[in-house]
């Protein structure tokens, strides 16, 4: 299939403004005639529901939690990027665009990334107007700090709670529309399938997670804002409820999946503490502004950090990357942490961690200043580890965090299924092979507040919609499919828990489709995952209660999808014979150990097409053309 990205013509800086003018509009009186289904209430979903409700559309908003305030966006800590140049250090829309393209290792669309940078300046104004309590300097100006992959300070923040504060702003805006009657909220609902009628997305099937009831909802368009799929690895920084089911079921209905192997490993996480740990905890990248990363110079040095003198410490990021130091991008920092630990220089009992040390910053600035900047993060670290980071260095190690892959969308955020729009982390579009820190919040809010109101209106105004109800034959067929899948899961009555299967899958994914990937390892994963999936469908144990709250049933459906998605991720990683960003094939690296791209053969988006149960997916390619930036070997030295 030929992929039409629908990128507007004209100069890069004018594409979005011209496109907004060229698109069709829906007049206010007609907007109330349309129903839009918004799945997810994180930053992308809440901002989209708020914006569309305020415009006058009938919006149905679906939340997997008991409250939209508990969407996983709340967990973001360090900040949100915007090219305001308040620090007067040389930032601009163009520099944010360039840093993002370069940070993604030249595997993202120029037009999408430029629009993101362009829109960033409006996001901050919108959020300040909502009352988001960004940090301010002494004179009252909004403060900025630095993040990895940039040499300017462009990250706006609210201590270590930026995601929470931004989400509360979007949530408040959405709930205002709930009060106005334009948005109808459905809490504790999980989307289990998509309904496509006459080639257009016209509805969804959900499960009420409290009563077990299967419900049908019809609309004129579906907005998927359900986040990423990092929990395919079992251990990740994602909330346990974060999953890929909605996106995966859309993939099986015809939405292409873009770049599934592009996974971000975050370098600044609390290390694994035991075999039966259920999730990992992120420590904000902002800590690398003042914390220095180091390990002992000598292999096997198990002395406490205060006993290791300065000349026996290796500040390896500062040594290898003098221009960026500790603020190299996440993929570079993660890979280097793995490298020193593989050399036997890791610290802690397991040897799988490195130090993040604030000793010098406390001496230079004083403990009160560090406490003011990072106090809640330090408190969280101490509660989890029992160690006081004001007195001893933090121990950190990389962990799965974000997924740059997702459902393929065009410039208008529409998938290959007309009427199915995908926003935020659930789509593939803006970050290439590696996301720069503080850009996830930026993308979610840009998509919801400033992009989808225009592109959705253009879609609605350009198409005719027959009146349908949930009694339509296709709704009944899809609903029966969901009910049959539930019955199949409950009928297995095996002996192995869902968690055991998930943990085994996660180990395969981390060992062979994680930070370091090889041809032999990926082929091994492609043998092991189908075996595990076959065992799952014969031996999974789920308590038989479909009519009430049943967490095991919920998780079983999600793990079943992860078992299929994991295989696609390995397949995608195997076909891409290059290293780029978070996709590091060990066979393809420079003599210095950096990622080695193959632009001649792999400068494209890999968009995978579902062809049926137990059939190999088809690879479709969207070429990436760079007309405005010079493509070069990425260097942060």
Coordinates of C-alpha atoms in Angstrom, one line a residue:
X1 CA 0.0 0.0 0.0
X2 CA 1.3 3.5 -0.8
X3 CA 1.5 5.7 2.3
X4 CA 0.3 9.2 1.8
X5 CA 1.7 11.4 4.6
X6 CA -0.3 14.4 3.4
X7 CA 2.5 16.8 4.1
X8 CA 1.5 20.2 2.8
X9 CA 3.7 21.8 0.1
X10 CA 5.5 25.1 0.6
X11 CA 8.4 26.3 2.8
X12 CA 8.7 24.3 6.1
X13 CA 8.0 27.3 8.3
X14 CA 4.8 28.1 6.5
X15 CA 3.4 24.6 6.0
X16 CA 1.2 24.4 9.1
X17 CA -0.2 28.0 8.9
X18 CA -1.1 27.5 5.2
X19 CA -2.5 24.1 5.8
X20 CA -4.8 25.5 8.6
X21 CA -6.1 28.1 6.2
X22 CA -6.6 25.5 3.4
X23 CA -8.5 23.0 5.6
X24 CA -12.3 23.0 5.7
X25 CA -14.2 24.1 8.8
X26 CA -17.3 23.0 10.6
X27 CA -19.6 25.9 11.5
X28 CA -20.7 26.2 15.2
X29 CA -24.2 25.2 14.5
X30 CA -23.1 22.0 12.8
X31 CA -20.6 20.9 15.4
X32 CA -23.2 19.7 17.8
X33 CA -24.4 17.2 15.1
X34 CA -21.1 15.3 15.4
X35 CA -20.1 12.8 18.0
X36 CA -16.4 12.2 18.7
X37 CA -15.1 9.3 20.8
X38 CA -11.9 10.2 22.7
X39 CA -10.2 7.1 24.2
X40 CA -7.8 8.1 27.0
X41 CA -7.6 11.1 29.4
X42 CA -3.9 11.8 29.6
X43 CA -2.5 15.0 28.3
X44 CA -3.4 14.2 24.7
X45 CA -6.9 12.9 25.5
X46 CA -7.9 15.4 28.1
X47 CA -6.7 18.4 26.0
X48 CA -8.4 17.0 22.9
X49 CA -11.7 16.4 24.8
X50 CA -11.5 19.9 26.4
X51 CA -10.8 21.6 23.1
X52 CA -13.4 19.8 21.1
X53 CA -16.0 20.1 23.8
X54 CA -15.4 23.9 24.0
X55 CA -15.8 24.1 20.2
X56 CA -19.3 22.5 20.6
X57 CA -18.8 18.9 19.4
X58 CA -20.5 16.1 21.3
X59 CA -17.6 14.3 23.0
X60 CA -17.5 11.0 24.7
X61 CA -14.4 10.6 26.8
X62 CA -13.2 7.1 28.0
X63 CA -11.0 6.7 31.0
X64 CA -9.4 3.4 32.1
X65 CA -8.9 4.7 35.7
X66 CA -11.5 5.8 38.2
X67 CA -10.6 9.4 37.5
X68 CA -8.9 11.2 34.5
X69 CA -6.5 12.6 37.0
X70 CA -4.8 9.2 37.3
X71 CA -3.8 9.0 33.7
X72 CA -0.1 8.0 33.4
X73 CA 0.8 11.6 32.2
X74 CA 0.7 12.4 35.9
X75 CA 4.0 10.5 36.4
X76 CA 6.1 12.8 34.2
X77 CA 8.5 14.7 36.3
X78 CA 11.1 16.9 34.8
X79 CA 9.4 19.4 32.4
X80 CA 8.0 20.4 29.1
X81 CA 10.0 21.9 26.2
X82 CA 9.1 25.2 24.5
X83 CA 11.1 27.5 22.3
X84 CA 10.4 30.7 24.2
X85 CA 14.1 31.6 24.7
X86 CA 13.3 33.2 28.1
X87 CA 16.9 32.3 29.1
X88 CA 18.2 34.4 26.2
X89 CA 20.7 31.7 25.4
X90 CA 20.1 31.3 21.7
X91 CA 17.0 29.2 21.5
X92 CA 14.5 29.4 18.7
X93 CA 11.8 27.4 17.0
X94 CA 14.4 26.3 14.4
X95 CA 16.8 25.1 17.1
X96 CA 14.1 23.1 18.9
X97 CA 13.2 21.6 15.6
X98 CA 16.8 20.8 14.8
X99 CA 17.6 19.3 18.2
X100 CA 14.5 17.1 18.0
X101 CA 15.3 15.9 14.5
X102 CA 19.0 15.2 15.5
X103 CA 17.9 13.7 18.8
X104 CA 15.7 11.3 16.9
X105 CA 18.7 10.2 14.8
X106 CA 17.1 11.5 11.6
X107 CA 14.2 9.1 11.7
X108 CA 11.3 11.5 12.0
X109 CA 9.3 13.6 9.5
X110 CA 10.6 17.2 9.2
X111 CA 7.1 18.7 8.8
X112 CA 5.7 17.1 11.9
X113 CA 8.7 18.0 14.0
X114 CA 8.7 21.6 12.9
X115 CA 5.0 21.9 13.7
X116 CA 5.7 20.6 17.1
X117 CA 8.4 23.1 17.7
X118 CA 6.2 25.9 16.3
X119 CA 3.3 25.0 18.5
X120 CA 5.4 24.7 21.7
X121 CA 5.4 28.4 22.3
X122 CA 1.6 28.4 22.5
X123 CA 1.4 25.5 24.9
X124 CA 3.1 27.4 27.7
X125 CA 0.8 30.3 27.3
X126 CA -2.2 28.0 27.4
X127 CA -1.1 26.2 30.5
X128 CA -0.2 29.4 32.4
X129 CA -3.7 30.7 31.6
X130 CA -5.0 27.5 33.2
X131 CA -3.1 28.2 36.3
X132 CA -0.3 25.6 35.9
X133 CA 2.2 26.6 38.6
X134 CA 5.4 26.6 36.6
X135 CA 8.6 27.4 38.5
X136 CA 9.5 31.1 38.4
X137 CA 12.7 33.1 38.8
X138 CA 13.1 35.7 41.5
X139 CA 11.7 38.5 39.2
X140 CA 8.6 36.5 38.4
X141 CA 9.6 35.3 34.9
X142 CA 9.0 31.6 34.2
X143 CA 12.2 29.6 34.9
X144 CA 13.9 27.1 32.6
X145 CA 16.3 24.3 33.1
X146 CA 18.4 22.1 30.7
X147 CA 17.6 18.6 29.5
X148 CA 19.6 16.1 27.5
X149 CA 20.3 16.6 23.8
X150 CA 20.2 20.5 24.0
X151 CA 22.7 23.2 24.8
X152 CA 20.1 25.7 25.7
X153 CA 17.7 25.9 28.7
X154 CA 14.2 25.5 27.3
X155 CA 12.5 23.2 29.8
X156 CA 9.6 24.6 31.8
X157 CA 8.9 22.7 35.0
X158 CA 6.9 22.5 38.2
X159 CA 9.5 21.0 40.5
X160 CA 9.4 17.2 39.9
X161 CA 5.6 17.2 39.3
X162 CA 5.3 18.8 35.9
X163 CA 3.2 16.0 34.4
X164 CA 0.8 16.1 37.3
X165 CA 0.3 19.9 37.1
X166 CA -0.2 19.9 33.3
X167 CA -2.6 17.1 33.6
X168 CA -4.6 18.9 36.3
X169 CA -4.8 21.9 33.9
X170 CA -6.1 19.8 31.1
X171 CA -8.4 17.8 33.4
X172 CA -9.9 21.1 34.8
X173 CA -10.6 22.3 31.2
X174 CA -12.2 19.0 30.3
X175 CA -14.3 18.8 33.5
X176 CA -15.6 22.3 32.7
X177 CA -16.9 20.9 29.5
X178 CA -18.4 17.9 31.3
X179 CA -20.3 20.5 33.4
X180 CA -21.3 22.3 30.3
X181 CA -22.7 19.1 28.8
X182 CA -20.5 18.9 25.7
X183 CA -18.3 16.1 27.1
X184 CA -19.7 12.9 28.6
X185 CA -17.2 11.0 30.8
X186 CA -17.0 7.2 31.0
X187 CA -14.7 6.1 33.8
X188 CA -13.3 2.6 34.4
X189 CA -13.8 1.6 30.7
X190 CA -11.3 -0.3 28.6
X191 CA -11.5 -0.1 24.8
X192 CA -11.4 -3.7 23.4
X193 CA -12.1 -3.2 19.7
X194 CA -12.7 -0.7 16.9
X195 CA -15.8 -0.7 14.8
X196 CA -15.2 0.1 11.1
X197 CA -18.2 0.7 8.8
X198 CA -18.0 1.6 5.1
X199 CA -14.3 2.0 5.6
X200 CA -14.5 4.6 8.3
X201 CA -14.0 4.3 12.1
X202 CA -17.5 4.7 13.5
X203 CA -17.3 3.3 17.1
X204 CA -15.7 1.3 19.8
X205 CA -16.4 -1.7 22.1
X206 CA -15.5 -1.2 25.7
X207 CA -15.6 -3.3 28.9
X208 CA -16.9 -1.7 32.1
X209 CA -14.1 -2.8 34.4
X210 CA -16.4 -2.7 37.5
X211 CA -19.4 -4.6 36.3
X212 CA -17.8 -6.6 33.4
X213 CA -20.5 -5.4 31.0
X214 CA -19.5 -5.1 27.3
X215 CA -20.7 -1.8 25.9
X216 CA -20.9 -0.3 22.4
X217 CA -20.5 3.4 21.5
X218 CA -21.1 4.9 18.1
X219 CA -19.6 8.1 16.7
X220 CA -18.4 10.0 13.7
X221 CA -14.7 9.7 14.5
X222 CA -12.4 8.0 17.1
X223 CA -9.4 9.7 18.7
X224 CA -7.0 7.2 20.2
X225 CA -5.0 8.7 23.1
X226 CA -3.9 5.6 25.0
X227 CA -0.2 6.1 25.5
X228 CA 2.7 3.7 24.7
X229 CA 3.5 0.0 25.0
X230 CA 6.5 0.0 27.3
X231 CA 4.9 -2.6 29.6
X232 CA 5.5 -5.3 27.0
X233 CA 8.9 -5.5 28.9
X234 CA 7.0 -6.2 32.1
X235 CA 9.4 -4.1 34.1
X236 CA 9.2 -0.5 33.0
X237 CA 8.6 3.0 34.4
X238 CA 4.9 2.8 33.2
X239 CA 2.0 2.4 35.5
X240 CA 0.8 -1.2 35.6
X241 CA -2.5 -0.3 33.9
X242 CA -0.6 1.1 30.9
X243 CA -1.1 -1.2 27.9
X244 CA -1.3 -1.6 24.2
X245 CA -4.6 -3.3 23.8
X246 CA -6.6 -0.4 22.2
X247 CA -3.8 0.3 19.7
X248 CA -3.2 -3.3 18.9
X249 CA -6.9 -4.1 18.3
X250 CA -6.9 -1.1 15.9
X251 CA -3.8 -2.5 14.2
X252 CA -5.8 -5.7 13.6
X253 CA -8.6 -3.7 12.1
X254 CA -6.3 -2.2 9.5
X255 CA -4.3 0.6 11.2
X256 CA -0.6 0.3 10.3
X257 CA 1.9 0.1 13.1
X258 CA 4.9 2.4 12.6
X259 CA 8.4 1.7 13.9
X260 CA 7.5 -0.8 16.7
X261 CA 11.1 -1.5 17.6
X262 CA 11.8 2.1 18.6
X263 CA 11.8 1.9 22.4
X264 CA 13.3 4.4 24.7
X265 CA 15.4 3.2 27.6
X266 CA 15.6 6.0 30.3
X267 CA 19.1 6.2 31.9
X268 CA 17.9 7.6 35.3
X269 CA 15.9 5.0 37.0
X270 CA 16.1 3.3 40.4
X271 CA 17.8 -0.1 39.8
X272 CA 15.9 -3.4 40.0
X273 CA 15.9 -4.6 43.6
X274 CA 14.5 -8.1 43.4
X275 CA 13.4 -10.9 41.0
X276 CA 9.7 -10.3 41.8
X277 CA 9.6 -6.6 41.5
X278 CA 6.5 -5.4 39.5
X279 CA 7.6 -2.1 38.1
X280 CA 10.4 0.4 38.1
X281 CA 10.6 4.0 39.3
X282 CA 11.8 6.9 37.1
X283 CA 14.1 9.6 38.5
X284 CA 13.8 12.7 36.5
X285 CA 16.3 13.5 33.8
X286 CA 16.4 17.0 35.3
X287 CA 18.7 15.5 38.0
X288 CA 21.5 15.4 35.5
X289 CA 21.6 19.2 35.5
X290 CA 23.4 19.1 38.9
X291 CA 24.2 15.4 39.4
X292 CA 27.4 13.9 38.0
X293 CA 27.4 10.4 36.7
X294 CA 30.4 8.2 37.5
X295 CA 31.7 4.7 38.3
X296 CA 35.0 3.5 39.7
X297 CA 37.9 3.4 37.3
X298 CA 38.9 0.0 38.4
X299 CA 36.9 -3.2 37.7
X300 CA 35.3 -4.8 40.8
X301 CA 35.9 -1.8 43.1
X302 CA 33.3 -2.4 45.8
X303 CA 34.3 0.4 48.2
X304 CA 31.7 2.8 49.4
X305 CA 31.6 5.9 47.2
X306 CA 33.0 8.2 49.9
X307 CA 36.1 5.9 50.1
X308 CA 36.9 6.3 46.4
X309 CA 39.2 9.3 45.8
X310 CA 38.6 11.7 42.9
X311 CA 41.4 10.4 40.8
X312 CA 39.9 6.9 40.9
X313 CA 36.5 8.0 39.7
X314 CA 35.5 7.8 36.0
X315 CA 33.0 10.6 35.1
X316 CA 32.6 8.8 31.8
X317 CA 29.9 11.0 30.2
X318 CA 31.9 14.1 30.9
X319 CA 35.1 12.4 29.6
X320 CA 33.5 11.0 26.4
X321 CA 31.1 13.9 25.5
X322 CA 32.8 17.1 26.6
X323 CA 30.3 19.3 24.8
X324 CA 27.2 17.9 26.4
X325 CA 28.6 16.0 29.4
X326 CA 25.9 14.5 31.7
X327 CA 23.2 16.0 29.5
X328 CA 23.6 13.7 26.5
X329 CA 20.4 12.3 25.1
X330 CA 18.8 9.3 26.9
X331 CA 19.8 6.6 24.4
X332 CA 23.5 7.7 24.6
X333 CA 23.5 7.9 28.4
X334 CA 21.7 4.5 28.7
X335 CA 24.1 2.8 26.4
X336 CA 27.1 4.1 28.2
X337 CA 25.8 3.0 31.6
X338 CA 25.3 -0.5 30.2
X339 CA 28.8 -0.4 28.7
X340 CA 30.6 0.4 32.0
X341 CA 28.5 -2.2 33.9
X342 CA 29.3 -4.8 31.3
X343 CA 33.0 -4.0 31.9
X344 CA 32.5 -4.9 35.5
X345 CA 32.6 -1.3 36.9
X346 CA 29.0 -1.1 37.9
X347 CA 28.1 -0.3 41.5
X348 CA 25.7 -1.7 44.1
X349 CA 25.2 -5.3 45.1
X350 CA 24.2 -6.4 41.6
X351 CA 26.8 -4.3 39.8
X352 CA 24.0 -3.1 37.6
X353 CA 23.9 0.6 38.5
X354 CA 26.0 3.8 38.3
X355 CA 26.3 6.7 40.7
X356 CA 24.4 10.0 40.2
X357 CA 26.3 12.2 42.6
X358 CA 25.2 15.6 44.0
X359 CA 28.2 16.2 46.3
X360 CA 29.8 18.9 44.1
X361 CA 26.5 20.7 43.5
X362 CA 25.7 20.8 47.2
X363 CA 29.2 22.2 47.9
X364 CA 28.8 24.8 45.1
X365 CA 25.1 25.8 45.7
X366 CA 24.2 24.6 49.2
X367 CA 21.8 21.9 50.2
X368 CA 18.9 24.3 50.5
X369 CA 19.2 25.2 46.8
X370 CA 19.3 21.5 45.8
X371 CA 16.4 20.8 48.1
X372 CA 14.4 23.6 46.5
X373 CA 15.1 22.2 43.0
X374 CA 14.7 18.5 43.5
X375 CA 13.3 18.0 47.0
X376 CA 10.3 15.8 46.2
X377 CA 12.5 13.6 43.9
X378 CA 15.1 13.2 46.6
X379 CA 12.4 12.3 49.1
X380 CA 10.9 9.7 46.7
X381 CA 14.3 8.1 46.2
X382 CA 14.9 7.9 49.9
X383 CA 11.5 6.3 50.6
X384 CA 12.2 3.6 48.0
X385 CA 15.8 2.9 48.7
X386 CA 16.3 3.9 52.3
X387 CA 19.4 6.0 51.3
X388 CA 19.7 9.7 51.8
X389 CA 20.9 11.2 48.4
X390 CA 22.0 14.4 50.1
X391 CA 24.6 12.3 51.9
X392 CA 25.4 9.4 49.5
X393 CA 25.1 9.3 45.7
X394 CA 22.0 8.0 44.1
X395 CA 22.3 4.7 42.3
X396 CA 20.7 4.6 38.9
X397 CA 20.4 2.2 35.9
X398 CA 18.5 2.4 32.6
X399 CA 14.9 1.1 32.3
X400 CA 12.2 0.9 29.6
X401 CA 10.3 4.2 29.6
X402 CA 8.7 5.5 26.4
X403 CA 7.9 4.1 23.0
X404 CA 8.6 6.2 19.9
X405 CA 6.8 3.6 17.7
X406 CA 3.0 3.6 17.5
X407 CA 0.2 3.6 15.0
X408 CA 1.2 5.2 11.8
X409 CA -0.5 8.6 11.2
X410 CA -0.3 11.2 8.4
X411 CA 0.3 14.9 8.9
X412 CA -3.3 15.3 10.1
X413 CA -2.8 12.6 12.8
X414 CA -5.1 10.2 10.9
X415 CA -4.2 6.5 10.7
X416 CA -4.7 4.3 7.7
X417 CA -8.3 3.9 8.8
X418 CA -10.2 7.0 7.9
X419 CA -11.8 8.6 11.0
X420 CA -9.3 7.0 13.4
X421 CA -7.0 9.7 14.7
X422 CA -4.1 8.8 17.0
X423 CA -2.6 11.4 19.4
X424 CA 0.4 11.6 21.7
X425 CA 2.5 8.6 22.5
X426 CA 0.1 6.2 20.8
X427 CA 1.3 7.5 17.4
X428 CA 4.7 7.2 15.9
X429 CA 5.1 10.6 14.4
X430 CA 7.4 13.2 16.1
X431 CA 10.4 11.6 17.9
X432 CA 12.1 9.4 15.4
X433 CA 14.3 6.7 16.9
X434 CA 14.9 8.5 20.3
X435 CA 12.7 11.0 22.2
X436 CA 14.5 14.0 23.8
X437 CA 13.5 14.5 27.4
X438 CA 10.6 16.9 28.1
X439 CA 9.2 16.4 24.7
X440 CA 6.4 13.9 25.4
X441 CA 4.3 16.4 27.3
X442 CA 4.9 18.9 24.5
X443 CA 3.6 16.4 21.9
X444 CA 0.6 15.3 23.8
X445 CA -0.6 18.9 24.4
X446 CA 0.3 20.1 20.9
X447 CA -1.8 17.3 19.4
X448 CA -4.8 17.8 21.7
X449 CA -5.0 21.6 22.0
X450 CA -3.6 22.8 18.7
X451 CA -3.6 20.2 15.9
X452 CA -6.6 17.9 16.2
X453 CA -9.2 20.7 16.3
X454 CA -8.2 21.7 12.8
X455 CA -7.6 18.3 11.2
X456 CA -10.7 16.6 12.7
X457 CA -12.9 19.5 11.5
X458 CA -11.4 19.1 8.0
X459 CA -12.2 15.3 8.1
X460 CA -15.7 15.8 9.3
X461 CA -16.4 18.6 6.7
X462 CA -15.0 16.5 3.9
X463 CA -17.0 13.4 4.4
X464 CA -20.6 12.4 4.6
X465 CA -21.8 10.2 7.5
X466 CA -24.8 7.9 7.4
X467 CA -26.7 7.7 10.6
X468 CA -25.8 4.6 12.5
X469 CA -26.6 3.1 15.9
X470 CA -25.0 0.4 18.0
X471 CA -27.7 -2.0 16.6
X472 CA -25.8 -2.0 13.3
X473 CA -24.7 -5.4 12.1
X474 CA -21.0 -4.5 12.3
X475 CA -21.4 -3.4 16.0
X476 CA -23.0 -6.7 16.8
X477 CA -20.3 -8.7 15.0
X478 CA -17.4 -6.9 16.7
X479 CA -19.1 -7.1 20.1
X480 CA -19.6 -10.8 19.7
X481 CA -15.9 -11.2 18.9
X482 CA -15.0 -9.4 22.1
X483 CA -17.4 -11.6 24.1
X484 CA -16.0 -14.8 22.5
X485 CA -12.4 -13.7 23.3
X486 CA -13.4 -13.2 26.9
X487 CA -15.1 -16.7 27.0
X488 CA -12.0 -18.2 25.5
X489 CA -9.7 -16.7 28.1
X490 CA -11.9 -17.8 30.9
X491 CA -12.3 -21.4 29.6
X492 CA -8.6 -22.2 29.5
X493 CA -8.4 -22.9 33.3
X494 CA -4.6 -23.5 33.2
X495 CA -2.1 -23.6 36.0
X496 CA 0.2 -20.6 35.3
X497 CA -0.7 -17.0 36.3
X498 CA -1.0 -14.1 33.9
X499 CA 1.9 -12.4 35.8
X500 CA 4.2 -15.4 35.2
X501 CA 3.6 -15.3 31.5
X502 CA 4.1 -11.5 31.4
X503 CA 7.3 -11.8 33.4
X504 CA 8.7 -14.4 31.0
X505 CA 7.8 -12.3 28.0
X506 CA 9.4 -9.3 29.6
X507 CA 12.7 -11.2 30.2
X508 CA 12.8 -12.3 26.5
X509 CA 12.1 -8.7 25.4
X510 CA 14.7 -7.2 27.7
X511 CA 17.4 -9.7 27.0
X512 CA 17.0 -9.8 23.2
X513 CA 15.0 -6.7 22.1
X514 CA 16.3 -4.4 24.8
X515 CA 19.3 -2.0 24.9
X516 CA 21.6 -4.2 22.8
X517 CA 20.2 -6.2 19.9
X518 CA 21.8 -8.7 17.6
X519 CA 20.7 -10.8 14.7
X520 CA 21.1 -14.0 16.6
X521 CA 19.3 -12.7 19.7
X522 CA 16.4 -11.3 17.7
X523 CA 16.0 -14.6 15.8
X524 CA 16.0 -16.4 19.2
X525 CA 13.3 -14.1 20.5
X526 CA 11.2 -14.8 17.3
X527 CA 11.4 -18.5 18.2
X528 CA 10.7 -18.1 21.9
X529 CA 7.8 -15.6 21.8
X530 CA 5.5 -17.8 19.7
X531 CA 6.2 -20.8 22.0
X532 CA 5.3 -18.7 25.0
X533 CA 2.2 -17.5 23.2
X534 CA 1.1 -21.0 22.4
X535 CA 1.6 -22.0 26.0
X536 CA -0.4 -19.0 27.2
X537 CA -3.5 -20.1 25.2
X538 CA -3.3 -23.6 26.7
X539 CA -2.2 -23.0 30.3
X540 CA -3.1 -19.5 31.6
X541 CA -5.1 -19.4 34.8
X542 CA -7.8 -16.8 35.2
X543 CA -10.5 -16.8 37.9
X544 CA -13.8 -17.3 36.2
X545 CA -15.8 -14.2 37.0
X546 CA -16.6 -12.1 33.9
X547 CA -19.5 -10.2 35.6
X548 CA -17.5 -8.2 38.1
X549 CA -14.2 -6.5 38.7
X550 CA -11.6 -9.1 37.5
X551 CA -8.1 -7.8 37.3
X552 CA -6.7 -11.1 36.1
X553 CA -9.1 -11.1 33.1
X554 CA -8.1 -7.5 32.3
X555 CA -4.4 -8.3 32.5
X556 CA -4.8 -11.5 30.5
X557 CA -6.2 -9.7 27.5
X558 CA -3.4 -7.2 27.6
X559 CA -0.7 -9.8 27.9
X560 CA -2.2 -11.7 25.0
X561 CA -1.8 -8.6 22.9
X562 CA 1.8 -8.0 24.3
X563 CA 2.7 -11.6 23.2
X564 CA 1.8 -10.6 19.6
X565 CA 3.2 -7.1 19.8
X566 CA 6.5 -8.3 21.2
X567 CA 6.9 -10.5 18.1
X568 CA 6.3 -7.6 15.8
X569 CA 8.8 -5.5 17.7
X570 CA 11.5 -8.2 17.3
X571 CA 10.6 -8.6 13.6
X572 CA 11.0 -4.9 13.0
X573 CA 14.3 -4.8 14.9
X574 CA 15.6 -7.7 12.9
X575 CA 14.8 -6.2 9.5
X576 CA 16.4 -2.9 10.3
X577 CA 20.1 -3.6 9.8
X578 CA 21.4 -0.4 11.3
X579 CA 21.6 1.3 14.7
X580 CA 19.7 4.5 15.3
X581 CA 18.7 6.1 18.5
X582 CA 17.2 3.6 20.9
X583 CA 17.5 0.8 18.3
X584 CA 21.0 -0.4 18.8
X585 CA 22.1 -3.3 16.7
X586 CA 25.5 -4.3 18.1
X587 CA 26.7 -5.4 14.6
X588 CA 26.2 -1.8 13.4
X589 CA 28.3 0.7 15.5
X590 CA 31.1 3.1 14.9
X591 CA 34.7 2.3 16.2
X592 CA 33.8 4.6 19.2
X593 CA 30.8 2.4 20.0
X594 CA 28.2 4.9 18.7
X595 CA 25.0 4.1 16.7
X596 CA 25.8 3.6 13.0
X597 CA 22.9 4.5 10.7
X598 CA 22.5 3.3 7.2
X599 CA 20.7 6.2 5.5
X600 CA 21.0 4.7 2.0
X601 CA 18.9 1.7 2.9
X602 CA 16.8 2.6 6.0
X603 CA 15.8 6.2 5.9
X604 CA 12.1 5.3 6.1
X605 CA 9.3 4.7 8.5
X606 CA 8.5 1.0 8.8
X607 CA 4.7 0.7 8.7
X608 CA 3.6 -2.8 9.4
X609 CA 0.2 -4.1 8.0
X610 CA -1.7 -6.9 9.7
X611 CA -2.6 -9.7 7.3
X612 CA -4.4 -12.2 9.5
X613 CA -4.0 -14.6 12.4
X614 CA -0.6 -16.4 12.3
X615 CA 0.3 -14.7 9.0
X616 CA 3.4 -12.6 8.5
X617 CA 2.7 -8.9 8.5
X618 CA 3.5 -6.8 5.4
X619 CA 6.1 -4.1 5.6
X620 CA 5.2 -0.8 4.0
X621 CA 7.7 2.0 3.7
X622 CA 7.3 5.8 4.0
X623 CA 10.5 7.4 2.7
X624 CA 11.9 10.2 4.9
X625 CA 13.2 13.2 2.9
X626 CA 15.3 15.8 4.6
X627 CA 15.2 19.1 2.7
X628 CA 16.0 21.5 5.6
X629 CA 18.6 19.8 7.7
X630 CA 21.9 18.3 6.9
X631 CA 21.8 14.6 7.7
X632 CA 25.0 13.6 9.5
X633 CA 26.5 11.2 12.0
X634 CA 25.0 12.2 15.3
X635 CA 27.7 13.5 17.7
X636 CA 27.5 15.0 21.2
X637 CA 31.2 15.1 21.8

